[in-house]
Short mmCIF file of C-alpha atoms and ligand atoms in Angstrom, two decimals:
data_model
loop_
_atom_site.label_atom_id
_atom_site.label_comp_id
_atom_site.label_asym_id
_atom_site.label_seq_id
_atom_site.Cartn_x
_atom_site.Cartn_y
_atom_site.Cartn_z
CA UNK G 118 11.14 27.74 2.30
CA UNK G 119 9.82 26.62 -1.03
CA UNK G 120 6.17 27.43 -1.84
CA UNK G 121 4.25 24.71 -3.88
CA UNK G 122 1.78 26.15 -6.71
CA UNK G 123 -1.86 24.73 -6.00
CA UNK G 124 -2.05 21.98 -8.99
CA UNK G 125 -5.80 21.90 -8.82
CA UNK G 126 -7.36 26.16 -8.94
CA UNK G 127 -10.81 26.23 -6.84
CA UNK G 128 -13.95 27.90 -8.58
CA UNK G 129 -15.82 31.24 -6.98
CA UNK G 130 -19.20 29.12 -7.66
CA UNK G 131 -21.35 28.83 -4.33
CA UNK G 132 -21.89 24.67 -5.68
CA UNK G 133 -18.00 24.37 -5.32
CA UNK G 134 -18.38 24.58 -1.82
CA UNK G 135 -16.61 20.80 -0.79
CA UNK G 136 -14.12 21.22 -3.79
CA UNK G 137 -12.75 24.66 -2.29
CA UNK G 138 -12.80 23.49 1.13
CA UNK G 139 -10.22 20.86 0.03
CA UNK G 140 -8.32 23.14 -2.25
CA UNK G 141 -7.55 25.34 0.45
CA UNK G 142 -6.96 22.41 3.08
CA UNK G 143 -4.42 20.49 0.69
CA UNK G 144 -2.68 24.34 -0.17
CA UNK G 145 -2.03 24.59 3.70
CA UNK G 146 -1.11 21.26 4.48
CA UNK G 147 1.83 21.70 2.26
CA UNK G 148 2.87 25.23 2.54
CA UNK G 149 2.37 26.41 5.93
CA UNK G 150 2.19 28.62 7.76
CA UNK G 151 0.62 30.54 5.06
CA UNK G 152 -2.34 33.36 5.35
CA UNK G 153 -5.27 34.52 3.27
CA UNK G 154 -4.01 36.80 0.91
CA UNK G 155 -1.51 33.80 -0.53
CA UNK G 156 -3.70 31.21 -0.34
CA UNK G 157 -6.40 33.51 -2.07
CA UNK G 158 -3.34 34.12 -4.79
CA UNK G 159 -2.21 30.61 -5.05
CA UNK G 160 -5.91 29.05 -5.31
CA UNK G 161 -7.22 31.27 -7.67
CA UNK G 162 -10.77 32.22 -5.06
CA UNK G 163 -11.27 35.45 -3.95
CA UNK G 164 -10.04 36.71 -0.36
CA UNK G 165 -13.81 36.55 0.99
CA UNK G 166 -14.00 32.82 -0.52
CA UNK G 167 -11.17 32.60 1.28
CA UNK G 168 -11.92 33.86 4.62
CA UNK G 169 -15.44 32.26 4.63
CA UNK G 170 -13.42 28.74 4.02
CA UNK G 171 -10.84 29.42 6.40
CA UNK G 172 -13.11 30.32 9.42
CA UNK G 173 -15.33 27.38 8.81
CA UNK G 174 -12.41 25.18 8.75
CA UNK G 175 -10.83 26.47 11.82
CA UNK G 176 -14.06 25.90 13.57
CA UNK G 177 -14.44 22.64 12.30
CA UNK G 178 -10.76 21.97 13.69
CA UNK G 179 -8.65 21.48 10.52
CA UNK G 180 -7.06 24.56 11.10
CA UNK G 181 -5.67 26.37 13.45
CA UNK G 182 -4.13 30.54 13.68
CA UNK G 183 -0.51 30.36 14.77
CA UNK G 184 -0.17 34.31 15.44
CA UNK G 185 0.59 36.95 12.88
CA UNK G 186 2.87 37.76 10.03
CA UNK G 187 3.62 41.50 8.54
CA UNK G 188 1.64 42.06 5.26
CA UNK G 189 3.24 43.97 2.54
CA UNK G 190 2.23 47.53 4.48
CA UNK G 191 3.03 46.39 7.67
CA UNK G 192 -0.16 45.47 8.62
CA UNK G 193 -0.57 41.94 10.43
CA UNK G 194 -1.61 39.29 8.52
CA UNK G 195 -2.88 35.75 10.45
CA UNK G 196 -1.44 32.85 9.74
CA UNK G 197 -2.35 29.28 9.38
CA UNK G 198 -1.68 25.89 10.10
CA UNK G 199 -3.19 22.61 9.52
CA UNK G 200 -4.13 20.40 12.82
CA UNK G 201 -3.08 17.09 12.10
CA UNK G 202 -5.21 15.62 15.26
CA UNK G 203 -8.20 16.69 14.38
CA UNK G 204 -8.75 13.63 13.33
CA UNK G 205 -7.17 10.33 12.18
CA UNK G 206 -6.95 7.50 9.54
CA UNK G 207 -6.52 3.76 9.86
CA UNK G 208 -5.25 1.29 6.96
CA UNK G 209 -5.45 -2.01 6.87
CA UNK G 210 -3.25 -4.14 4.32
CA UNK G 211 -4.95 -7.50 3.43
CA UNK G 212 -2.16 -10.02 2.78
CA UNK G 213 -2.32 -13.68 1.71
CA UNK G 214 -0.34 -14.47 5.03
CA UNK G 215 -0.19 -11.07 7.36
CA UNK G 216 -2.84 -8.76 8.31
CA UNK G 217 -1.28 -5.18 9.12
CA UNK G 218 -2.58 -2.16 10.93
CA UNK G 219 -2.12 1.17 10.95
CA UNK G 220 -3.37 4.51 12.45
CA UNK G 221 -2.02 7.59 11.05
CA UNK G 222 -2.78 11.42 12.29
CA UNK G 223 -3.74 13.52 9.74
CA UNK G 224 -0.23 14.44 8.39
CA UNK G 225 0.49 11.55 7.57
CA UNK G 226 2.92 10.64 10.43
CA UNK G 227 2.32 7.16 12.07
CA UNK G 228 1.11 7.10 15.40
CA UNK G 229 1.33 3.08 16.16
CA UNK G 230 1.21 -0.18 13.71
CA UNK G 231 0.15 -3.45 14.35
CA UNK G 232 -0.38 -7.14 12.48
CA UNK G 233 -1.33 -10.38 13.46
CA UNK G 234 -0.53 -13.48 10.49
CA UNK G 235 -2.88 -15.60 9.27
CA UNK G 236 -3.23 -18.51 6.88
CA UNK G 237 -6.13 -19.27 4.27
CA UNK G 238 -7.20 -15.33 4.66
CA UNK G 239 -10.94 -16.35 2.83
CA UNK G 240 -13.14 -13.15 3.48
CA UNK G 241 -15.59 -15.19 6.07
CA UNK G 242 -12.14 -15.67 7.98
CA UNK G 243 -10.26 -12.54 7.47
CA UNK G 244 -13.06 -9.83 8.18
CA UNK G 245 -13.75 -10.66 11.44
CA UNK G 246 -10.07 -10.55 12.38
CA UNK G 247 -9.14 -7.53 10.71
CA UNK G 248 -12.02 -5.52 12.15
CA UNK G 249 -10.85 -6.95 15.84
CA UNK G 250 -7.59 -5.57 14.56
CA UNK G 251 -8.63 -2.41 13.84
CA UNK G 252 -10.44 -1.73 17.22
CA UNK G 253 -7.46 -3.23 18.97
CA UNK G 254 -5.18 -0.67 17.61
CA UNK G 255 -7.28 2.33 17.90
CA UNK G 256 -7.36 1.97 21.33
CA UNK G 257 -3.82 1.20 21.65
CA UNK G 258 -2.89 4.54 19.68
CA UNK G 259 -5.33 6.18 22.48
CA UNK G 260 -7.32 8.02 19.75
CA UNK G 261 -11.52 8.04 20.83
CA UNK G 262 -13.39 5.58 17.51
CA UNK G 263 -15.45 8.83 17.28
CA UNK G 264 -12.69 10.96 15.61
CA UNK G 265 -11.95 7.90 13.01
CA UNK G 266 -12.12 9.78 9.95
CA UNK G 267 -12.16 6.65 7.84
CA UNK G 268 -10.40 2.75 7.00
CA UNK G 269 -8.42 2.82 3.85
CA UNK G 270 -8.19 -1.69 3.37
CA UNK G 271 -5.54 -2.01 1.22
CA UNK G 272 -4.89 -5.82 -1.25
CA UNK G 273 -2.77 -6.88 -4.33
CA UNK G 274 -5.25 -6.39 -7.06
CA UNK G 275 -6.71 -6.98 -9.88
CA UNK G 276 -10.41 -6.48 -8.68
CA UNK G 277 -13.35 -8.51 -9.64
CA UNK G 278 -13.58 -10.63 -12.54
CA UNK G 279 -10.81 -10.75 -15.03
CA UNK G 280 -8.46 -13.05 -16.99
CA UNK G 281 -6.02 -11.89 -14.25
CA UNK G 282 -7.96 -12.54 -11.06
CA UNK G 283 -7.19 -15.20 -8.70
CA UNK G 284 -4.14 -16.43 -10.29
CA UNK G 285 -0.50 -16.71 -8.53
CA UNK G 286 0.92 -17.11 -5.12
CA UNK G 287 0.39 -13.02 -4.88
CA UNK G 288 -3.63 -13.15 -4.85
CA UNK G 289 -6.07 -13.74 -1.82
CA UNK G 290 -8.00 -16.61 -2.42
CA UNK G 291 -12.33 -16.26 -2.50
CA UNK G 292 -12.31 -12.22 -2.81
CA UNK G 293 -13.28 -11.99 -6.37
CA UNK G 294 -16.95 -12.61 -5.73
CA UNK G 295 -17.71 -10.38 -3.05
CA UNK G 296 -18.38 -6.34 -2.52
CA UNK G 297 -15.23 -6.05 -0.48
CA UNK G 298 -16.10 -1.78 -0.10
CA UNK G 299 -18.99 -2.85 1.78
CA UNK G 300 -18.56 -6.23 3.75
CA UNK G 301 -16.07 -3.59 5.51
CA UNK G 302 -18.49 -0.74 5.90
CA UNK G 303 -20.96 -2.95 7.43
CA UNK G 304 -18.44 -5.00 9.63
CA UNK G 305 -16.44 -1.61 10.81
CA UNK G 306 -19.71 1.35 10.67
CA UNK G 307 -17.61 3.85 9.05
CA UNK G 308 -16.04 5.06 5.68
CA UNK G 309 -13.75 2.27 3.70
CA UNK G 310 -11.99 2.83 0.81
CA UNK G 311 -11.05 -0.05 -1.16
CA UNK G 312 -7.42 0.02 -2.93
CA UNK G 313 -4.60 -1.39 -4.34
CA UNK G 314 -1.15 -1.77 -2.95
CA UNK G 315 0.45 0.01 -5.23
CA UNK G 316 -2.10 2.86 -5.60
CA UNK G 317 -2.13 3.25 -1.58
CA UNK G 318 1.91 3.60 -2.02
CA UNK G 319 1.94 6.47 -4.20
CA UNK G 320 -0.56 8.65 -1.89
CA UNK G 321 1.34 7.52 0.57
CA UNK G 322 4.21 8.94 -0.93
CA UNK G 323 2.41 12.12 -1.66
CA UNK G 324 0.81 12.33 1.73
CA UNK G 325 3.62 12.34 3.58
CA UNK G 326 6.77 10.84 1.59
CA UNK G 327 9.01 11.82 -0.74
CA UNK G 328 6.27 13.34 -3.13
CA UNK G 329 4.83 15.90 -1.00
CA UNK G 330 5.56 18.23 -3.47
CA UNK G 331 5.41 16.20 -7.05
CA UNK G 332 1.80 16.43 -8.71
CA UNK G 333 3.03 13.82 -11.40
CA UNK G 334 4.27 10.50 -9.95
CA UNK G 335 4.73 6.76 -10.73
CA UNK G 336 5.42 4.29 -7.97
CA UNK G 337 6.59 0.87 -8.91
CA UNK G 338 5.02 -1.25 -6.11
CA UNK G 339 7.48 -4.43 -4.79
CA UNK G 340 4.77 -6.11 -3.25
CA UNK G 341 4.17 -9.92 -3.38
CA UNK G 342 4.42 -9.23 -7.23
CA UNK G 343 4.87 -5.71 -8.88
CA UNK G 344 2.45 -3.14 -8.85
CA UNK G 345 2.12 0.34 -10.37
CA UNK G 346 0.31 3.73 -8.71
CA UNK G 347 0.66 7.13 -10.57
CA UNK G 348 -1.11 10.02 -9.71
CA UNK G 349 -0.79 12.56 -12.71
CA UNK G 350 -2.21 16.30 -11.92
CA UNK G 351 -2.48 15.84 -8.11
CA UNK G 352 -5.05 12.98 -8.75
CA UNK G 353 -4.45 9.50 -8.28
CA UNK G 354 -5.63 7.09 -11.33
CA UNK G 355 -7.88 3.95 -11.03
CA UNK G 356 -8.88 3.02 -14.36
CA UNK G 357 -12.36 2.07 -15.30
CA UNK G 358 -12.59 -1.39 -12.85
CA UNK G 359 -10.15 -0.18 -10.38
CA UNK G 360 -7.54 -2.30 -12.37
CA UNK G 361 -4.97 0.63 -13.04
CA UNK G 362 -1.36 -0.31 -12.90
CA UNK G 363 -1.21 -4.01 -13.34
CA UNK G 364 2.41 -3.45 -14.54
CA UNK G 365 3.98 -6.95 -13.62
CA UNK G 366 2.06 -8.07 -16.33
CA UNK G 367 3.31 -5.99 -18.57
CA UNK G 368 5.67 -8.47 -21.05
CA UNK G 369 9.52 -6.86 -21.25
CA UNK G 370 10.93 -9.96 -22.79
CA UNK G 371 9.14 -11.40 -26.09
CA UNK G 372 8.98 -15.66 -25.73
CA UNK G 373 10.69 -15.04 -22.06
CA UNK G 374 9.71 -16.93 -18.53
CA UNK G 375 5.93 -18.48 -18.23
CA UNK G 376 4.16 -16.23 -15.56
CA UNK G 377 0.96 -17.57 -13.89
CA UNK G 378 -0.99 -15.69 -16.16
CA UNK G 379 -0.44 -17.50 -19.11
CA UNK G 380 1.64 -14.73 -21.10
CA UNK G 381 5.46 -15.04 -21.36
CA UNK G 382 8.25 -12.46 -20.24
CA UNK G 383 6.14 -10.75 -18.19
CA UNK G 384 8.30 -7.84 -15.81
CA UNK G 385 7.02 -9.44 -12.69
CA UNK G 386 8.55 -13.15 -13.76
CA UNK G 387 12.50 -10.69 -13.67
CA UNK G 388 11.81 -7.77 -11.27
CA UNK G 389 9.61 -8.48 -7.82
CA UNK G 390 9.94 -10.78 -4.47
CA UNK G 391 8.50 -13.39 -6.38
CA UNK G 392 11.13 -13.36 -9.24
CA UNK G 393 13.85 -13.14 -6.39
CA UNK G 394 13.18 -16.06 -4.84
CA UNK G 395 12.43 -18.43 -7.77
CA UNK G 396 15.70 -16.85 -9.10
CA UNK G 397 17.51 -18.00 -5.78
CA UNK G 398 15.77 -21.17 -5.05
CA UNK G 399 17.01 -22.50 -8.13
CA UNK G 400 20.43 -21.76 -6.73
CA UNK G 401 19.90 -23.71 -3.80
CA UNK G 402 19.34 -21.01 -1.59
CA UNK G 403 16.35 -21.70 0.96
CA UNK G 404 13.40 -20.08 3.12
CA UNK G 405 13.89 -16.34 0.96
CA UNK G 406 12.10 -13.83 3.14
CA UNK G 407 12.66 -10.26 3.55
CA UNK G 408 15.19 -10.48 6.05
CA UNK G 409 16.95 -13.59 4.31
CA UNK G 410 17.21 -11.36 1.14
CA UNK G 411 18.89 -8.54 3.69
CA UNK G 412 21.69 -10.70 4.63
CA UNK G 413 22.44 -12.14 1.40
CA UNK G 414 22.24 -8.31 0.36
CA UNK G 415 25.06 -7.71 3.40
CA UNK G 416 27.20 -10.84 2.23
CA UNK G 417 27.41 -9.75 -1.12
CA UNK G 418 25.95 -13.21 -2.45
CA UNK G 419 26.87 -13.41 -6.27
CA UNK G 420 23.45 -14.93 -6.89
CA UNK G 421 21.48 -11.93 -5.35
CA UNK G 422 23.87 -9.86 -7.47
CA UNK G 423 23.27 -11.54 -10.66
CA UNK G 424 19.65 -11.00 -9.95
CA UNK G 425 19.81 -7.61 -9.42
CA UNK G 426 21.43 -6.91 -12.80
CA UNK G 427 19.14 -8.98 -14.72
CA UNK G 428 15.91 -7.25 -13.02
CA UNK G 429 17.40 -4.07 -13.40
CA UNK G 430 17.73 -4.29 -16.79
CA UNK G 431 14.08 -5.11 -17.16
CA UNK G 432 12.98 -2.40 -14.69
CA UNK G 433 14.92 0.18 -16.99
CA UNK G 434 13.19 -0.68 -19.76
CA UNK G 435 9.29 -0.17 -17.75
CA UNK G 436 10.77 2.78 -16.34
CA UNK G 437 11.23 4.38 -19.84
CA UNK G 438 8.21 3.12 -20.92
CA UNK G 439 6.11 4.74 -17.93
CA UNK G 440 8.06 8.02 -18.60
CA UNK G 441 7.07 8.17 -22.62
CA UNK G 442 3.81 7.61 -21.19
CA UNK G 443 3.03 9.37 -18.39
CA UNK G 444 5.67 11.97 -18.45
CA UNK G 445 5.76 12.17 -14.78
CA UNK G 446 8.59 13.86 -12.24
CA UNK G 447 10.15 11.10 -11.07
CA UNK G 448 9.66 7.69 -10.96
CA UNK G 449 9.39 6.22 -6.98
CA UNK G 450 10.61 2.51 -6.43
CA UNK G 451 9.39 1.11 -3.40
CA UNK G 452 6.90 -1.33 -1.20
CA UNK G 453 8.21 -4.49 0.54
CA UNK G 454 12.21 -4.73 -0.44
CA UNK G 455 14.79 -4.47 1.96
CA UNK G 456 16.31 -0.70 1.04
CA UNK G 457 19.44 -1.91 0.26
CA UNK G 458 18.10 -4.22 -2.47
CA UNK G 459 16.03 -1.07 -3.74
CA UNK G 460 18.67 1.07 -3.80
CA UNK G 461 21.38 -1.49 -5.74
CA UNK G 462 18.69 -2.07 -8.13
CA UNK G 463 18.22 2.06 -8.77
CA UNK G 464 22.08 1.78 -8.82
CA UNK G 465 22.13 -0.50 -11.67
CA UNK G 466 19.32 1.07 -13.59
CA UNK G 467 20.43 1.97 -17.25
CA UNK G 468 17.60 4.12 -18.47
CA UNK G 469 16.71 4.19 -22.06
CA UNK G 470 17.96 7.56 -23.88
CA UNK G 471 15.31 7.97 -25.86
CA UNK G 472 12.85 9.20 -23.14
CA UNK G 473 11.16 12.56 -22.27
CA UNK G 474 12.29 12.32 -19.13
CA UNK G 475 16.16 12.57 -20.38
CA UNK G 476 16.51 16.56 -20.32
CA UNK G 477 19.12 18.39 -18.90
CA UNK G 478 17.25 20.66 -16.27
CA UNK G 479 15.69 18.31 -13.85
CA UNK G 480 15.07 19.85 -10.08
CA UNK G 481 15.00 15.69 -9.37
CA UNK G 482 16.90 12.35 -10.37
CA UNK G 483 14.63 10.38 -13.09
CA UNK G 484 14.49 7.94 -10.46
CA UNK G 485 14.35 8.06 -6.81
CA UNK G 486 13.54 5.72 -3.84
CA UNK G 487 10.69 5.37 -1.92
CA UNK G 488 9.34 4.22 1.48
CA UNK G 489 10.02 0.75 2.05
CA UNK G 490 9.19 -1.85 4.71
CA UNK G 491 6.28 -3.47 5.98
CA UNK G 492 4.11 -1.21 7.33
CA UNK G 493 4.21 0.41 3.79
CA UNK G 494 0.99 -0.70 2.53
CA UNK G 495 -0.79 -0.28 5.77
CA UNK G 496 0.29 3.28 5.75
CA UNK G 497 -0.56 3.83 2.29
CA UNK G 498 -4.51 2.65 2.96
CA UNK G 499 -4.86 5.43 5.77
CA UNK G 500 -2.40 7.83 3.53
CA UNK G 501 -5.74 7.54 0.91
CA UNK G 502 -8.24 8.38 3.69
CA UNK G 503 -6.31 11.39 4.15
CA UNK G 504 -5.50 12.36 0.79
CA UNK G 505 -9.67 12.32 0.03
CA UNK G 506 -10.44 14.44 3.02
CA UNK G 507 -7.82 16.85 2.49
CA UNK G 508 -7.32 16.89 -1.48
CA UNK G 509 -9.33 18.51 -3.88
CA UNK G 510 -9.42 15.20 -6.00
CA UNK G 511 -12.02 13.41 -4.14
CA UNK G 512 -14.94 14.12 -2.19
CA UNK G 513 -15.64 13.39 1.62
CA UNK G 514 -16.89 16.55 2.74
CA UNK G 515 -19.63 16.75 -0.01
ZN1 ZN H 873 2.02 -12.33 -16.23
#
């Protein structure tokens, strides 16, 4: 098997102490079984750095020894693997009309899911069921609330106060005025992270999809509207408000369609859910959900079709801009689109030439799909309670 190079080197200082202990933890996680001398190699710490990291981790439960291996001079060499049950993460996906629920070990692997809709989902409303939510599917995953490791609560941004907030058929209405980080922490008693959909999709995708082994990433986000997460150099980007990525608002046709937030041509008003069923309404098609888009996808409808091309064309032209920009692996399309729509659209992309991305030795296509479906989100809020306590990013064990 293919060994992954550690992105992110620990440091011999004794004040690197939480840093390491991640380094080590995220180096195991993805290349097990491994042993001390490689990880030593791969992490750039010493062997007794090392072993002091590895034994307190295996006490603490993270890892476990899985036997021995023959060294170089025949001498056995223990091995290690990460326990994903030491622990586990939920995530909670905050949705205008859906709340969803999911606890994840720590591997990433789902262990059960769960939502419950709801209309007008004001915080005073919403909190209360959500955290009933959460409890509810703890228990049914059979996992004690004592090993809960953290709640990763996942919305559509933007955050807080901006020229952007509140607008469109996408946002939550009443959020933008209150510390959402802690109304959870006080109403659940343990860690919350706050993030966006798209954000949560890209760990996700790192955690445990196809990106285990990409450092650079950007994940177009079909949520309500479009989002965009990108984790560049292992670590995932925020921005400076927690605003990164607001990429349906990014204008790929000059004097094109209004969009609710006053610009025009805007790549969410072509390429999302949204976009899809204004495009079909107008067409006299009716009641587009996810599963209505399906079928049409199955029949072949020439309207879906024609839709398709159209937003591919304006995807292909993002696309090439996030790849002059970022200069990331691959770009991952994914979130809450039927698969089938995903992949036509990926089909139909025709990627601009004049990109860093076009080169003729690439280990991966330019652009490749992600997980889709509706748990996506959910799974991307625990995926980010994971990533921090096993990635050497972030800092829970500080
Ligand atoms: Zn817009």
């Amino acid at each position: 098997m293919q060994k992954t190079k550690s992105a992110i080197k620990g440091g011999n200082a004794g004040r690197n102490r939480g840093h390491n202990r991640r380094v080590v933890l995220d180096y195991v996680r993805r290349n097990e079984p491994t042993g001390r001398a490689e990880i030593a190699r791969s992490c750039g710490l010493s062997i007794q750095a090392v072993s002091n990291i590895t034994d307190a981790l295996a006490a603490d439960g993270f890892l476990q020894m899985v036997g021995k291996a023959t060294g170089k001079r025949g001498k056995p060499v223990v091995q290690y693997r990460f326990n994903p049950d030491q622990s586990f993460a939920v995530g909670l996906e905050m949705r205008p009309d859906a709340l969803v629920c999911a606890v994840l070990n720590l591997k990433g692997a789902l262990i059960v899911a769960d939502r419950i809709a709801i209309s007008n989902a004001t915080p005073a409303r919403a909190i209360p069921l959500a955290c009933e939510l959460v409890e509810k599917t703890i228990e049914k995953a059979g996992r004690a609330r004592s090993q809960l490791l953290g709640v990763g609560v996942v919305m559509p941004g933007p955050f807080g106060e901006s020229a952007l907030s509140g607008i469109g058929e996408a946002n939550l209405p009443g959020w933008q005025d209150i510390d959402i980080k802690q109304s959870f922490e006080a109403a659940l008693s343990c860690t919350v992270v706050v993030e966006n959909d798209a954000t949560a999709a890209a760990i996700s995708e790192r955690v445990a999809g196809v990106a285990t082994k990409i450092d650079n990433l950007c994940f177009i986000y079909f949520g309500t509207g479009l989002g965009l997460g990108v984790i560049a150099g292992g670590h995932a980007q925020s921005g400076a408000f927690g605003n990164f990525g607001e990429i349906g608002h990014v204008i790929t046709q000059v004097d094109g369609t209004a969009c609710s937030c006053g610009n025009h041509g805007c790549l969410e008003t072509y390429a999302s859910r949204m976009a899809a069923k204004t495009y079909l309404k107008a067409r006299g098609h009716s009641a587009i959900d996810t599963e209505a888009l399906s079928r049409l996808m199955v029949a072949q409808d020439p309207d879906l079709q024609a839709w398709i091309s159209r937003a591919a064309k304006h995807l292909s032209l993002a696309i090439g801009m996030l790849e002059n920009i970022f200069d990331p692996e691959a770009v991952v399309l994914g979130g809450a689109m039927p698969d089938s729509i995903i992949e036509a659209l990926i089909a139909q992309l025709s990627l601009p030439k004049g990109s860093v991305a076009n080169r003729k030795e690439r280990s991966i296509a330019r652009v490749i799909k992600g997980a889709s479906g509706r748990n996506t989100a959910a799974i991307g809020g625990a995926s980010i309670i994971i990533h921090q306590a096993t990635t050497p990013a972030l800092s829970l064990f500080n």
